[in-house]
PDB file of C-alpha atoms and ligand atoms in Angstrom:
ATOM      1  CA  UNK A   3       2.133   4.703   6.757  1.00  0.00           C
ATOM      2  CA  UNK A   4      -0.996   5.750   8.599  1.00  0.00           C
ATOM      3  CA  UNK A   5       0.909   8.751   9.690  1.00  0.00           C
ATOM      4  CA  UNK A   6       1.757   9.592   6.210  1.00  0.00           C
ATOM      5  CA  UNK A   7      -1.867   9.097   4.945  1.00  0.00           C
ATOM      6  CA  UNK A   8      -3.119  11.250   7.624  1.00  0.00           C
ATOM      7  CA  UNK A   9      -0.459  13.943   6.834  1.00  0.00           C
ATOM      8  CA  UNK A  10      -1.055  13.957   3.522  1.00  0.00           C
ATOM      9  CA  UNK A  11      -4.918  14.563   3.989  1.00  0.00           C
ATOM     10  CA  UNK A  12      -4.136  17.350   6.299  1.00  0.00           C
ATOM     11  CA  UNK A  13      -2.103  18.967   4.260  1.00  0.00           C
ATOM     12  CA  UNK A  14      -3.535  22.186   2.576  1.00  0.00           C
ATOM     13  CA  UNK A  15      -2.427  21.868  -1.294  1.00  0.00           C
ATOM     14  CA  UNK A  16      -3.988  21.735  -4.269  1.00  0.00           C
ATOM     15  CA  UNK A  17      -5.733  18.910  -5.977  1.00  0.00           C
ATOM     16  CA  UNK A  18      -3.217  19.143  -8.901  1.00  0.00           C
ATOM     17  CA  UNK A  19      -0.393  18.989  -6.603  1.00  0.00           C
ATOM     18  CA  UNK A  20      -1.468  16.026  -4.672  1.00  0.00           C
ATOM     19  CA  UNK A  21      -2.320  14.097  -8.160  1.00  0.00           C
ATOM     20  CA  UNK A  22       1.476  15.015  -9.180  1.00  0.00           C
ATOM     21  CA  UNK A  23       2.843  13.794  -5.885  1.00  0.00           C
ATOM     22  CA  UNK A  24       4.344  16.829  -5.094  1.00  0.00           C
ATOM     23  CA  UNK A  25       2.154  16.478  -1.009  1.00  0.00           C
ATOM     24  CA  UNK A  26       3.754  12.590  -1.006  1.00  0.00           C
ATOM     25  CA  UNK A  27       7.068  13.763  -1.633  1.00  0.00           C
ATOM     26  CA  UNK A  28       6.697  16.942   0.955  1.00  0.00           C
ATOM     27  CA  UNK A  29       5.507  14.467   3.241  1.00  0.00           C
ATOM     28  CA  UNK A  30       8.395  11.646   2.549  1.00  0.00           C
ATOM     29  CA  UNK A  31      11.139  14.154   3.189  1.00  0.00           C
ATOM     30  CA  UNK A  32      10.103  15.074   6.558  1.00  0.00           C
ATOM     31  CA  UNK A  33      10.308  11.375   7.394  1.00  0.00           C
ATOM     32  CA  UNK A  34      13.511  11.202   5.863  1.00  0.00           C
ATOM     33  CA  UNK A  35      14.854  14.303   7.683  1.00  0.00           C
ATOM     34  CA  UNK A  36      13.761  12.434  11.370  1.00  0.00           C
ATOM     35  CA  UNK A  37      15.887   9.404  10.203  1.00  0.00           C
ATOM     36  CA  UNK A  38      18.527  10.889   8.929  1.00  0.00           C
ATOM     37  CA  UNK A  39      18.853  14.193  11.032  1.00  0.00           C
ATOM     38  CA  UNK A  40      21.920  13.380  12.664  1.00  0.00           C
ATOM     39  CA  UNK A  41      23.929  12.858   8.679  1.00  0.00           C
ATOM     40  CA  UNK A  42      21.818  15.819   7.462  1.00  0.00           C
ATOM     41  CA  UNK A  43      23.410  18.619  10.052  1.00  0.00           C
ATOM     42  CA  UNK A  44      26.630  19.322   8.287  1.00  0.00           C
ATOM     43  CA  UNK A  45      24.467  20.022   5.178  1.00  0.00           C
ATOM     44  CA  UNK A  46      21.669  21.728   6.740  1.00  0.00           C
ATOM     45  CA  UNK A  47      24.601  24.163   8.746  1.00  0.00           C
ATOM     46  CA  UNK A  48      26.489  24.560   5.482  1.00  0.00           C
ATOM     47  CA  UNK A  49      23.267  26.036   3.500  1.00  0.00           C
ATOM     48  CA  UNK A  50      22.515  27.973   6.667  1.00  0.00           C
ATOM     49  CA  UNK A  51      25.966  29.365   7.102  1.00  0.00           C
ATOM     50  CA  UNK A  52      25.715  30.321   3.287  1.00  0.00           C
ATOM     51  CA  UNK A  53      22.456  32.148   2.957  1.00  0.00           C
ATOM     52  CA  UNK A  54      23.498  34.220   5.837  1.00  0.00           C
ATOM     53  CA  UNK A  55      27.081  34.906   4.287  1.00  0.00           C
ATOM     54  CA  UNK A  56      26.034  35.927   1.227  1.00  0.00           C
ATOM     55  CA  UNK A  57      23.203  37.770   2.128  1.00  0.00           C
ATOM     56  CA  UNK A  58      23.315  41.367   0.770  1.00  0.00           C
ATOM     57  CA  UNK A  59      24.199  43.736   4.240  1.00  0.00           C
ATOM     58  CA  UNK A  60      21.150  45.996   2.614  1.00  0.00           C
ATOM     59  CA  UNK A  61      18.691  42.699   2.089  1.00  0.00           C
ATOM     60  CA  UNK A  62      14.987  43.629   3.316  1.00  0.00           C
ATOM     61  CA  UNK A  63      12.912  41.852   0.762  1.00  0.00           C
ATOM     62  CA  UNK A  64      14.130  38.140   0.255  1.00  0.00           C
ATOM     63  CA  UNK A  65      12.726  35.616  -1.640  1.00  0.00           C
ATOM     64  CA  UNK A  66      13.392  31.682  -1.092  1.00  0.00           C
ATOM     65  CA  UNK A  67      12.340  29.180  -3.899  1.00  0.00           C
ATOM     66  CA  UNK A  68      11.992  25.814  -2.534  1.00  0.00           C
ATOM     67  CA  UNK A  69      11.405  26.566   0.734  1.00  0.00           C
ATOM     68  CA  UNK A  70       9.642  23.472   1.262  1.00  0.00           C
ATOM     69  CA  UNK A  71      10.374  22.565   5.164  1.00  0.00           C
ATOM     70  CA  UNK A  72      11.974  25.234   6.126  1.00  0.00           C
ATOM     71  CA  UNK A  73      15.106  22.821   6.896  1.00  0.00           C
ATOM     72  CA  UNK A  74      17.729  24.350   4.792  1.00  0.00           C
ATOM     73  CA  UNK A  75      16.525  27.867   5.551  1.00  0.00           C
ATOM     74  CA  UNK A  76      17.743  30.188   8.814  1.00  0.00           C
ATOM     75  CA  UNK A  77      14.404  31.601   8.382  1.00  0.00           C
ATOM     76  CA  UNK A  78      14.448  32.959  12.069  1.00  0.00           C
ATOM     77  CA  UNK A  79      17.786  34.441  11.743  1.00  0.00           C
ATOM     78  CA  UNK A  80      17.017  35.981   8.964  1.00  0.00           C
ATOM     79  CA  UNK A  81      13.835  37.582  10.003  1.00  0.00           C
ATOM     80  CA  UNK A  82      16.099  38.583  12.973  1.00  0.00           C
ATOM     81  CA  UNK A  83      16.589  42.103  10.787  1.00  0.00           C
ATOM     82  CA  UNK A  84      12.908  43.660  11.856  1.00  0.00           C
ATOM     83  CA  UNK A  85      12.622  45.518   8.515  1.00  0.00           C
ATOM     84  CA  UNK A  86      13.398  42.108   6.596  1.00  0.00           C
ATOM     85  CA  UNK A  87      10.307  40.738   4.642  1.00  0.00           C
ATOM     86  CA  UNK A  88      10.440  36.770   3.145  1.00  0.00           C
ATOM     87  CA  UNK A  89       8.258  35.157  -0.024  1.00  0.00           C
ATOM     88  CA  UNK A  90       8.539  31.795   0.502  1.00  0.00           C
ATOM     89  CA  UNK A  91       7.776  29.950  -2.400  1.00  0.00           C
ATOM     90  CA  UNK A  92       7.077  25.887  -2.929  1.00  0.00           C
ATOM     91  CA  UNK A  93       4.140  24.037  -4.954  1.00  0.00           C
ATOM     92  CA  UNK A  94       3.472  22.710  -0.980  1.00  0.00           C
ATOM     93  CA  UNK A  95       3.943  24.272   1.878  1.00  0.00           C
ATOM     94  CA  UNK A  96       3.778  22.135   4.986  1.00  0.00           C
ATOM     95  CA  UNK A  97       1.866  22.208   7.695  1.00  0.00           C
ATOM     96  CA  UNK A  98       4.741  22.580  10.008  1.00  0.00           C
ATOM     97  CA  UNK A  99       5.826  25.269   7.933  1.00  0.00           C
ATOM     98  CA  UNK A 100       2.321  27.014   8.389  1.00  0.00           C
ATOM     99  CA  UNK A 101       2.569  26.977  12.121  1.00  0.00           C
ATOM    100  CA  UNK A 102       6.021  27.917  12.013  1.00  0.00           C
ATOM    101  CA  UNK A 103       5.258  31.135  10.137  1.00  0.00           C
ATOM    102  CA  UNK A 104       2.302  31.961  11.935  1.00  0.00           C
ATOM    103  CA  UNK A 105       3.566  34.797  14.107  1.00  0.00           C
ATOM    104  CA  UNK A 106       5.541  36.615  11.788  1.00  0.00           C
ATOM    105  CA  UNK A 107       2.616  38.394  10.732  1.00  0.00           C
ATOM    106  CA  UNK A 108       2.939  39.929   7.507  1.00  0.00           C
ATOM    107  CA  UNK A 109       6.645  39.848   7.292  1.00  0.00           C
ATOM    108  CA  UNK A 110       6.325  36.582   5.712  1.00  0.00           C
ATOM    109  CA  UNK A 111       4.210  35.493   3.028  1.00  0.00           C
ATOM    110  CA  UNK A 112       3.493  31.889   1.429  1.00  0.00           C
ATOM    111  CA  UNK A 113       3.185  31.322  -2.368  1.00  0.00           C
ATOM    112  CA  UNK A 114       2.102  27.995  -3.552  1.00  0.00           C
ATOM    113  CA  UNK A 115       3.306  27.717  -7.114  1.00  0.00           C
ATOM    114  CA  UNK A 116       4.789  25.482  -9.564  1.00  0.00           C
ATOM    115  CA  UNK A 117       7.673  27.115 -10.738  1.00  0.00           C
ATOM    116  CA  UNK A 118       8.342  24.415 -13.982  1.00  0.00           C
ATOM    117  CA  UNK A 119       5.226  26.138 -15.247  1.00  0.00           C
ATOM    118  CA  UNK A 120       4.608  22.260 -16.546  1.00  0.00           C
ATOM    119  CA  UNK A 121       2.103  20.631 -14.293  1.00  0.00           C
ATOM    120  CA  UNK A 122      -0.962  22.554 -15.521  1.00  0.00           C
ATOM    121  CA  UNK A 123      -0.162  19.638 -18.196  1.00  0.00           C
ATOM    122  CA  UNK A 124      -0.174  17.089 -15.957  1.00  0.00           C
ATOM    123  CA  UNK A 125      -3.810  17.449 -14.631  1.00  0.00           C
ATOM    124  CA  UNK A 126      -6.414  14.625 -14.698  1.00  0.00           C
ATOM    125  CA  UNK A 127      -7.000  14.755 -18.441  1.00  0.00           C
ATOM    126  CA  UNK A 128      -3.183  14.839 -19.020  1.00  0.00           C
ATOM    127  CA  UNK A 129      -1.536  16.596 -22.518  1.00  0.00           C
ATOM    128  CA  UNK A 130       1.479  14.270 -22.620  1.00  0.00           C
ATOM    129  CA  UNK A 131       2.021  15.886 -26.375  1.00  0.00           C
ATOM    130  CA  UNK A 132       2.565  19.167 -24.657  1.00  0.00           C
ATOM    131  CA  UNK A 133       4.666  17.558 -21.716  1.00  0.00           C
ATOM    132  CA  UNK A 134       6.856  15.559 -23.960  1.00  0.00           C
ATOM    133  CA  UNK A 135       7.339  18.570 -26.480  1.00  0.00           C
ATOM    134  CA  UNK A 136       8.537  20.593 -23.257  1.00  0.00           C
ATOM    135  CA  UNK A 137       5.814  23.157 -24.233  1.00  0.00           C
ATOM    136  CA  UNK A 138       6.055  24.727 -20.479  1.00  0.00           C
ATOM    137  CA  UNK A 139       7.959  27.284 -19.108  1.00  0.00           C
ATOM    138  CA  UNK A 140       8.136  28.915 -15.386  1.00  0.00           C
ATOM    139  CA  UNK A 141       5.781  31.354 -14.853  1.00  0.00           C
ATOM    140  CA  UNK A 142       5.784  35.054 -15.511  1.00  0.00           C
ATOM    141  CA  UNK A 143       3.169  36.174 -13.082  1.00  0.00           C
ATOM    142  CA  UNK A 144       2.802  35.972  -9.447  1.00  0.00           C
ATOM    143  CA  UNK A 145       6.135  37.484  -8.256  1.00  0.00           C
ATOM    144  CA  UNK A 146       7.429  40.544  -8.659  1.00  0.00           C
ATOM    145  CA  UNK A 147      11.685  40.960  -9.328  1.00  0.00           C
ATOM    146  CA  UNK A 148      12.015  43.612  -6.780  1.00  0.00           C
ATOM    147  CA  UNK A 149      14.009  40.900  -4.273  1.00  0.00           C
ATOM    148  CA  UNK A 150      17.415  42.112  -2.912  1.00  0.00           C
ATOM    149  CA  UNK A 151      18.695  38.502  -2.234  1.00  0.00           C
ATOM    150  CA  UNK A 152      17.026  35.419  -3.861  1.00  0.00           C
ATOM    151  CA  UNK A 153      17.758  31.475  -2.886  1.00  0.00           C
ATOM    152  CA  UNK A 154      16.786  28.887  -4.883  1.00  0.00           C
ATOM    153  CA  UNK A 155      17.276  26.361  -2.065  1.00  0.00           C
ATOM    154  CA  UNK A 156      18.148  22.617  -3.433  1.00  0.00           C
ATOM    155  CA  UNK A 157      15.127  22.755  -5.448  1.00  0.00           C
ATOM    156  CA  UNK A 158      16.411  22.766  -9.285  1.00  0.00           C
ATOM    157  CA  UNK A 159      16.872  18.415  -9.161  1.00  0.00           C
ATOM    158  CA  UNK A 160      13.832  18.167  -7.510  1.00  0.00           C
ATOM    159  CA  UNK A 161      12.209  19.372 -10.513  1.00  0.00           C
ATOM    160  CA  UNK A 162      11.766  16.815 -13.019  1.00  0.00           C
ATOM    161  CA  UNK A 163      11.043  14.010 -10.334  1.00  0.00           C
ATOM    162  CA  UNK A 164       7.458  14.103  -9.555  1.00  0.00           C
ATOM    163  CA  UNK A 165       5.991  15.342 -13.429  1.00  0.00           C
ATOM    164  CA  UNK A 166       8.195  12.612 -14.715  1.00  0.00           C
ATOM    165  CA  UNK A 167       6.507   9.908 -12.329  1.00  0.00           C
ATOM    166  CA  UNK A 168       3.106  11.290 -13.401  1.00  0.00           C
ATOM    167  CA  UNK A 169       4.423  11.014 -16.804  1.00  0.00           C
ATOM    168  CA  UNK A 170       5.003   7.615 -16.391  1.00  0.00           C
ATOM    169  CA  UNK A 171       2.011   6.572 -14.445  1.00  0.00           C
ATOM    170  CA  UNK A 172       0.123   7.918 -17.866  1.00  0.00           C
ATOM    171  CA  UNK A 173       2.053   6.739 -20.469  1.00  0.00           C
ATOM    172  CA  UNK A 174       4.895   4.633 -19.242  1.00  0.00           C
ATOM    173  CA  UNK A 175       5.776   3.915 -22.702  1.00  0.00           C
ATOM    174  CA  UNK A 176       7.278   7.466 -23.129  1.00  0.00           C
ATOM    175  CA  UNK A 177       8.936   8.137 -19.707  1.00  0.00           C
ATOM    176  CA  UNK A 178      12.358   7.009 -20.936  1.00  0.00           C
ATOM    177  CA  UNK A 179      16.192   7.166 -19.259  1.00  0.00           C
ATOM    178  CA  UNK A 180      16.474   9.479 -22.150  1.00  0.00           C
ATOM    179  CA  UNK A 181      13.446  11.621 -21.735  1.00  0.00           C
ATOM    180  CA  UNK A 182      14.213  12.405 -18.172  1.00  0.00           C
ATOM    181  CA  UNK A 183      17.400  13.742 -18.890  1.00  0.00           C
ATOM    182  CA  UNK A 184      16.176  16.147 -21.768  1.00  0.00           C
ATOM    183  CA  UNK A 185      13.126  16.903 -18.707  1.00  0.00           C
ATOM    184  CA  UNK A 186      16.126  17.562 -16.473  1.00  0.00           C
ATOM    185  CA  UNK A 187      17.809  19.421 -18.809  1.00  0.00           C
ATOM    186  CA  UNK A 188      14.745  21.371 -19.961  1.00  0.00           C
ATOM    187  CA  UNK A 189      13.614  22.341 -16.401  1.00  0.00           C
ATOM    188  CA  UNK A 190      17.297  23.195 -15.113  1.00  0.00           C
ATOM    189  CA  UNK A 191      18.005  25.623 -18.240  1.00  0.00           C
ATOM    190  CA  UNK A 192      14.924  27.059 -17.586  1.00  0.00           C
ATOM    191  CA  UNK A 193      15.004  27.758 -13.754  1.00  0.00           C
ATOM    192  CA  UNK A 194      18.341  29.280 -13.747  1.00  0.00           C
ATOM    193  CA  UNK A 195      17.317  31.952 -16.245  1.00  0.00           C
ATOM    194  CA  UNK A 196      13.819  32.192 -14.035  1.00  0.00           C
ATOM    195  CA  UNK A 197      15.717  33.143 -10.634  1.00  0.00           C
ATOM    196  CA  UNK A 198      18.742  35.288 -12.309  1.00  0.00           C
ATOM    197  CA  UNK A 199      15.881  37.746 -13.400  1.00  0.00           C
ATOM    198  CA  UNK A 200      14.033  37.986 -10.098  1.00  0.00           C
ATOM    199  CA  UNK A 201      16.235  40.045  -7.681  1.00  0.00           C
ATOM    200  CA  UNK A 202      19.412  41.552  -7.219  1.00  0.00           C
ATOM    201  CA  UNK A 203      21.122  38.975  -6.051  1.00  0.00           C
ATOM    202  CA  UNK A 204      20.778  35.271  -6.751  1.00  0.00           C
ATOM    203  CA  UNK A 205      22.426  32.585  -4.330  1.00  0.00           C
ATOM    204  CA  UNK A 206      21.775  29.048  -6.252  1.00  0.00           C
ATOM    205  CA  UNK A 207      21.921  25.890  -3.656  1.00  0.00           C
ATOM    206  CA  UNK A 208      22.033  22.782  -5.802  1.00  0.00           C
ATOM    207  CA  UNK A 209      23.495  19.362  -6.254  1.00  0.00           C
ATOM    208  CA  UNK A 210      25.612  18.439  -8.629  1.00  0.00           C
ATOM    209  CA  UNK A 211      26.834  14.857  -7.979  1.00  0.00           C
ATOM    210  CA  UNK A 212      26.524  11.783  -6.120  1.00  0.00           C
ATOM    211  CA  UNK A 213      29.426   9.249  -5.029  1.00  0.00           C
ATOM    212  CA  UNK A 214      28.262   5.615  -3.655  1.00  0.00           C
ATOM    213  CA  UNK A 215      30.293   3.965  -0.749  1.00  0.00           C
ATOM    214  CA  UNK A 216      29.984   0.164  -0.084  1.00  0.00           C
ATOM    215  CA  UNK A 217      29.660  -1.000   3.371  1.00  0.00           C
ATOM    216  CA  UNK A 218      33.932  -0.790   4.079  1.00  0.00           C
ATOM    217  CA  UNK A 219      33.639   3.116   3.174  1.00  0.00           C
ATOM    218  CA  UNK A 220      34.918   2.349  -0.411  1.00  0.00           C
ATOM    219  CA  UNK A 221      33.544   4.607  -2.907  1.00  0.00           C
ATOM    220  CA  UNK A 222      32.260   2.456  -6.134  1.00  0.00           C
ATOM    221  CA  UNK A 223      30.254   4.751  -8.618  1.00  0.00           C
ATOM    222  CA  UNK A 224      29.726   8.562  -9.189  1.00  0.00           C
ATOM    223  CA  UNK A 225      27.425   9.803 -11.608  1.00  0.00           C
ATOM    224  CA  UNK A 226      26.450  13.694 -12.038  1.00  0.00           C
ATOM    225  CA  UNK A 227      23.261  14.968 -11.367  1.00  0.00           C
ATOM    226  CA  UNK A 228      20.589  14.980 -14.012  1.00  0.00           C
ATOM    227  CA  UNK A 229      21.022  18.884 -14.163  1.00  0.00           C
ATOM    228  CA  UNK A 230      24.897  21.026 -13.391  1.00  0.00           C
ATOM    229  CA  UNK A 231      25.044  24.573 -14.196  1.00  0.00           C
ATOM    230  CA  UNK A 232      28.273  26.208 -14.259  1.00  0.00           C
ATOM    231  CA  UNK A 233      26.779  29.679 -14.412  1.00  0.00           C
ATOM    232  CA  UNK A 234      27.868  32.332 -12.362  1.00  0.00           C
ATOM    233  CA  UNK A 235      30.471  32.201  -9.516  1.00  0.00           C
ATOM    234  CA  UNK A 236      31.236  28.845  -7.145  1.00  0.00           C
ATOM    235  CA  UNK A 237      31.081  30.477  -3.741  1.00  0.00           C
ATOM    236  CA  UNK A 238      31.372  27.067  -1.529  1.00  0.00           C
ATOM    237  CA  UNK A 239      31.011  23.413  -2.091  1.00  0.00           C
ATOM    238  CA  UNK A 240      30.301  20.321   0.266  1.00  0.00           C
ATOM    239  CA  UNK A 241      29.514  16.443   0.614  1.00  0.00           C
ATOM    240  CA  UNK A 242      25.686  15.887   1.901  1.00  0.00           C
ATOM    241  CA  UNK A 243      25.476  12.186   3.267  1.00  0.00           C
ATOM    242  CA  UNK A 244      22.233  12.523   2.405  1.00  0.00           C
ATOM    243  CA  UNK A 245      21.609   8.085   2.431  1.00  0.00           C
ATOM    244  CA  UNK A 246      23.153   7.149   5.234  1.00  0.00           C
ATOM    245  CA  UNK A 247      24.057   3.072   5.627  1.00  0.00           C
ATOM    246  CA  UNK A 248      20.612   1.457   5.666  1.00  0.00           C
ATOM    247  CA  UNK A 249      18.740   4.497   4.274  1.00  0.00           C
ATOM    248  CA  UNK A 250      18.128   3.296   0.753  1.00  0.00           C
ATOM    249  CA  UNK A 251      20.267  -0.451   1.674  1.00  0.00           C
ATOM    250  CA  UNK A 252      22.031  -1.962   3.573  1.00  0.00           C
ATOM    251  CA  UNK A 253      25.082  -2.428   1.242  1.00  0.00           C
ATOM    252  CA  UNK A 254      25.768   1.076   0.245  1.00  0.00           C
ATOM    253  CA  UNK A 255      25.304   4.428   1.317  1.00  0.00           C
ATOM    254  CA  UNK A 256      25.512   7.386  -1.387  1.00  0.00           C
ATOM    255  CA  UNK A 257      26.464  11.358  -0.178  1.00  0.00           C
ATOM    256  CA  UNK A 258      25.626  14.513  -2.887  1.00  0.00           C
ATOM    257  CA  UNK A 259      28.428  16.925  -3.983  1.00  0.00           C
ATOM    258  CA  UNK A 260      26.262  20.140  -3.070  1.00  0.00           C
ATOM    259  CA  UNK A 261      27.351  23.392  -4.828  1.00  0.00           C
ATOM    260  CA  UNK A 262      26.233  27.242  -3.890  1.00  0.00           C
ATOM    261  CA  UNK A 263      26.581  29.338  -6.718  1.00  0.00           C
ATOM    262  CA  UNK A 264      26.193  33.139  -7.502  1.00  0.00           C
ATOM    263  CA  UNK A 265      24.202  34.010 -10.889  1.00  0.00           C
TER     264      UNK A 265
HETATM  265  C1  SAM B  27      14.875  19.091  -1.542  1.00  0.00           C
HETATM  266  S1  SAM B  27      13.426  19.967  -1.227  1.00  0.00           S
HETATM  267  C2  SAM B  27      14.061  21.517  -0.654  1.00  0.00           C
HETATM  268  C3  SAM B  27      14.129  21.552   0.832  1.00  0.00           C
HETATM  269  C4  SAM B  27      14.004  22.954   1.398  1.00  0.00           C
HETATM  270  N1  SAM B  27      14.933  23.885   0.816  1.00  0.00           N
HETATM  271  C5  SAM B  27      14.144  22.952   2.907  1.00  0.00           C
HETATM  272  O1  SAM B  27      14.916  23.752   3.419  1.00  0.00           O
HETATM  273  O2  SAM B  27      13.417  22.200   3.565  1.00  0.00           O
HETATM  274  C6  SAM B  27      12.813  20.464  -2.812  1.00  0.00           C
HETATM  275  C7  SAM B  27      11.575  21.329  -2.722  1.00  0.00           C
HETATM  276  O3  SAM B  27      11.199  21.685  -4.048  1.00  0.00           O
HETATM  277  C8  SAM B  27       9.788  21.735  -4.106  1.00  0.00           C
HETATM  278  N2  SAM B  27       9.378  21.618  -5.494  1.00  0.00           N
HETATM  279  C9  SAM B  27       9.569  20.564  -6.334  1.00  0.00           C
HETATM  280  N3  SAM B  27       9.050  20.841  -7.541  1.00  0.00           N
HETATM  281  C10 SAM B  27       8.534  22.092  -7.469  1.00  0.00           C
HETATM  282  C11 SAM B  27       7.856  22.934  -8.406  1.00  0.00           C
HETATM  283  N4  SAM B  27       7.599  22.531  -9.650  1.00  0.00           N
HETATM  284  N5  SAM B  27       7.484  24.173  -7.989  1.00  0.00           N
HETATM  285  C12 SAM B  27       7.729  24.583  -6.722  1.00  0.00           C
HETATM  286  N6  SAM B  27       8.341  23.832  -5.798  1.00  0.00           N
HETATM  287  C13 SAM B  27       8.739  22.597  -6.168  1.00  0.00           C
HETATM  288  C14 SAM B  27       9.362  20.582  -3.234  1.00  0.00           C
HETATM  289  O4  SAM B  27       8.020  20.722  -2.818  1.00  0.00           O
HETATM  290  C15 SAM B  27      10.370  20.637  -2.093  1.00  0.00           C
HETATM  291  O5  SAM B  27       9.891  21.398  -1.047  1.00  0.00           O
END
């Protein structure tokens, strides 16, 4: 936890960002990646082994949304083309992402943004009317739409999480079941529209549904995930065991139906 604290200090990210919880979050998946590195690498291969394939042969400026760690992303492979350029864009950007980008010189360049467009509502003196009224909407400056090859990269069900834990932190007596979905909802419709008009070509990484196993490997729920487009064409799909047994408990483990979709 000291670690964590420490981490999170060191981080460079804006004071809006850490009040959201977007730095904890950042912080809490590179923990979870160490634990669970060895269930992760099917996953992490797959999303590799699709960005690549589906990049366009003629791809020199790429953007990734969501980059977050880097995890997902074959970033040196990719950068393997000398002429290629990458935007990587995240509301945090770690610091082992920093250092990892530091001697690509100008071929690579960070944007720290919130792409909801919602947590300028969110700040110290919060506007719950506006947040509840979904008065937000990604935002229209800050990137051009001159990418050849776009990822959003497992980012879209990430959205709602951290404003709707702010949310409730504020004014628990509105951060219902049933506001989170229409949040989900809201933010999903929203960010497919936001990446189809940014580039060329649009590869979306997302998940779409999670199946629970008890301890004997028996699968006993499913539910689907609190946003599912069906835009666009299903290129490949695959099972992330992304809680391993003991993860989240020691009597179930749960894996995510992951989809990669072009807009
Ligand atoms: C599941 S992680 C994606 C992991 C990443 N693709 C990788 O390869 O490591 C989701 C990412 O979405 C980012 N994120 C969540 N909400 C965001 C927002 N409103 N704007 C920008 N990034 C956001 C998080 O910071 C996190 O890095």
């Amino acid at each position: 936890l000291i670690i964590e604290w420490i981490t999170s200090r060191l981080t460079p990210a804006s004071s809006l960002a850490r009040l959201i919880g977007y730095v904890d979050s950042s912080i809490a998946l590179a923990h979870r990646y160490k634990r669970c590195k060895k269930a992760w690498a099917p996953h992490v291969s797959a999303c590799h082994d699709v960005i690549l394939s589906e990049r366009p042969s003629n791809a020199k400026n790429i953007l990734i949304v969501g980059s977050g760690l880097l995890l997902e992303i074959p970033f040196e492979e990719l950068l393997q083309d000398p002429a290629c350029r990458i935007t990587l864009v995240d509301v945090v950007h770690p610091i082992s992402v920093r250092k990892r980008v530091r001697d690509s010189g100008d071929r690579v360049q960070l944007i720290e943004m919130d792409v909801t467009g919602s947590a300028k509502l969110l700040a110290k003196k919060i506007n719950v009317t506006q947040f509840t009224q979904l008065k937000f909407s990604p935002p229209l400056k800050g990137l051009n739409n001159t990418y050849d090859y776009v990822v959003s990269a497992n980012i879209i069900s990430q959205l709602s999480l951290d404003p709707f834990e702010r949310l409730r932190r504020c004014n628990s007596r509105l951060a219902t079941d049933e506001f989170f979905a229409v949040l989900s909802q809201h933010m999903g419709r929203q960010h497919v529209e936001w990446v189809k008009n940014l580039g060329q070509k649009v590869l979306l990484i997302s998940d779409v549904n999670r199946t629970y196993y008890d301890r004997t490997g028996q699968e006993i729920d499913q539910t689907p995930s609190a946003y599912v487009t069906r835009d666009g064409k299903l290129i490949k799909s695959w099972n992330w065991l992304i809680s391993p047994m003991g993860e989240t408990s020691k009597d179930f483990s749960y894996s995510m139906l992951v989809e990669a979709r072009v807009l």
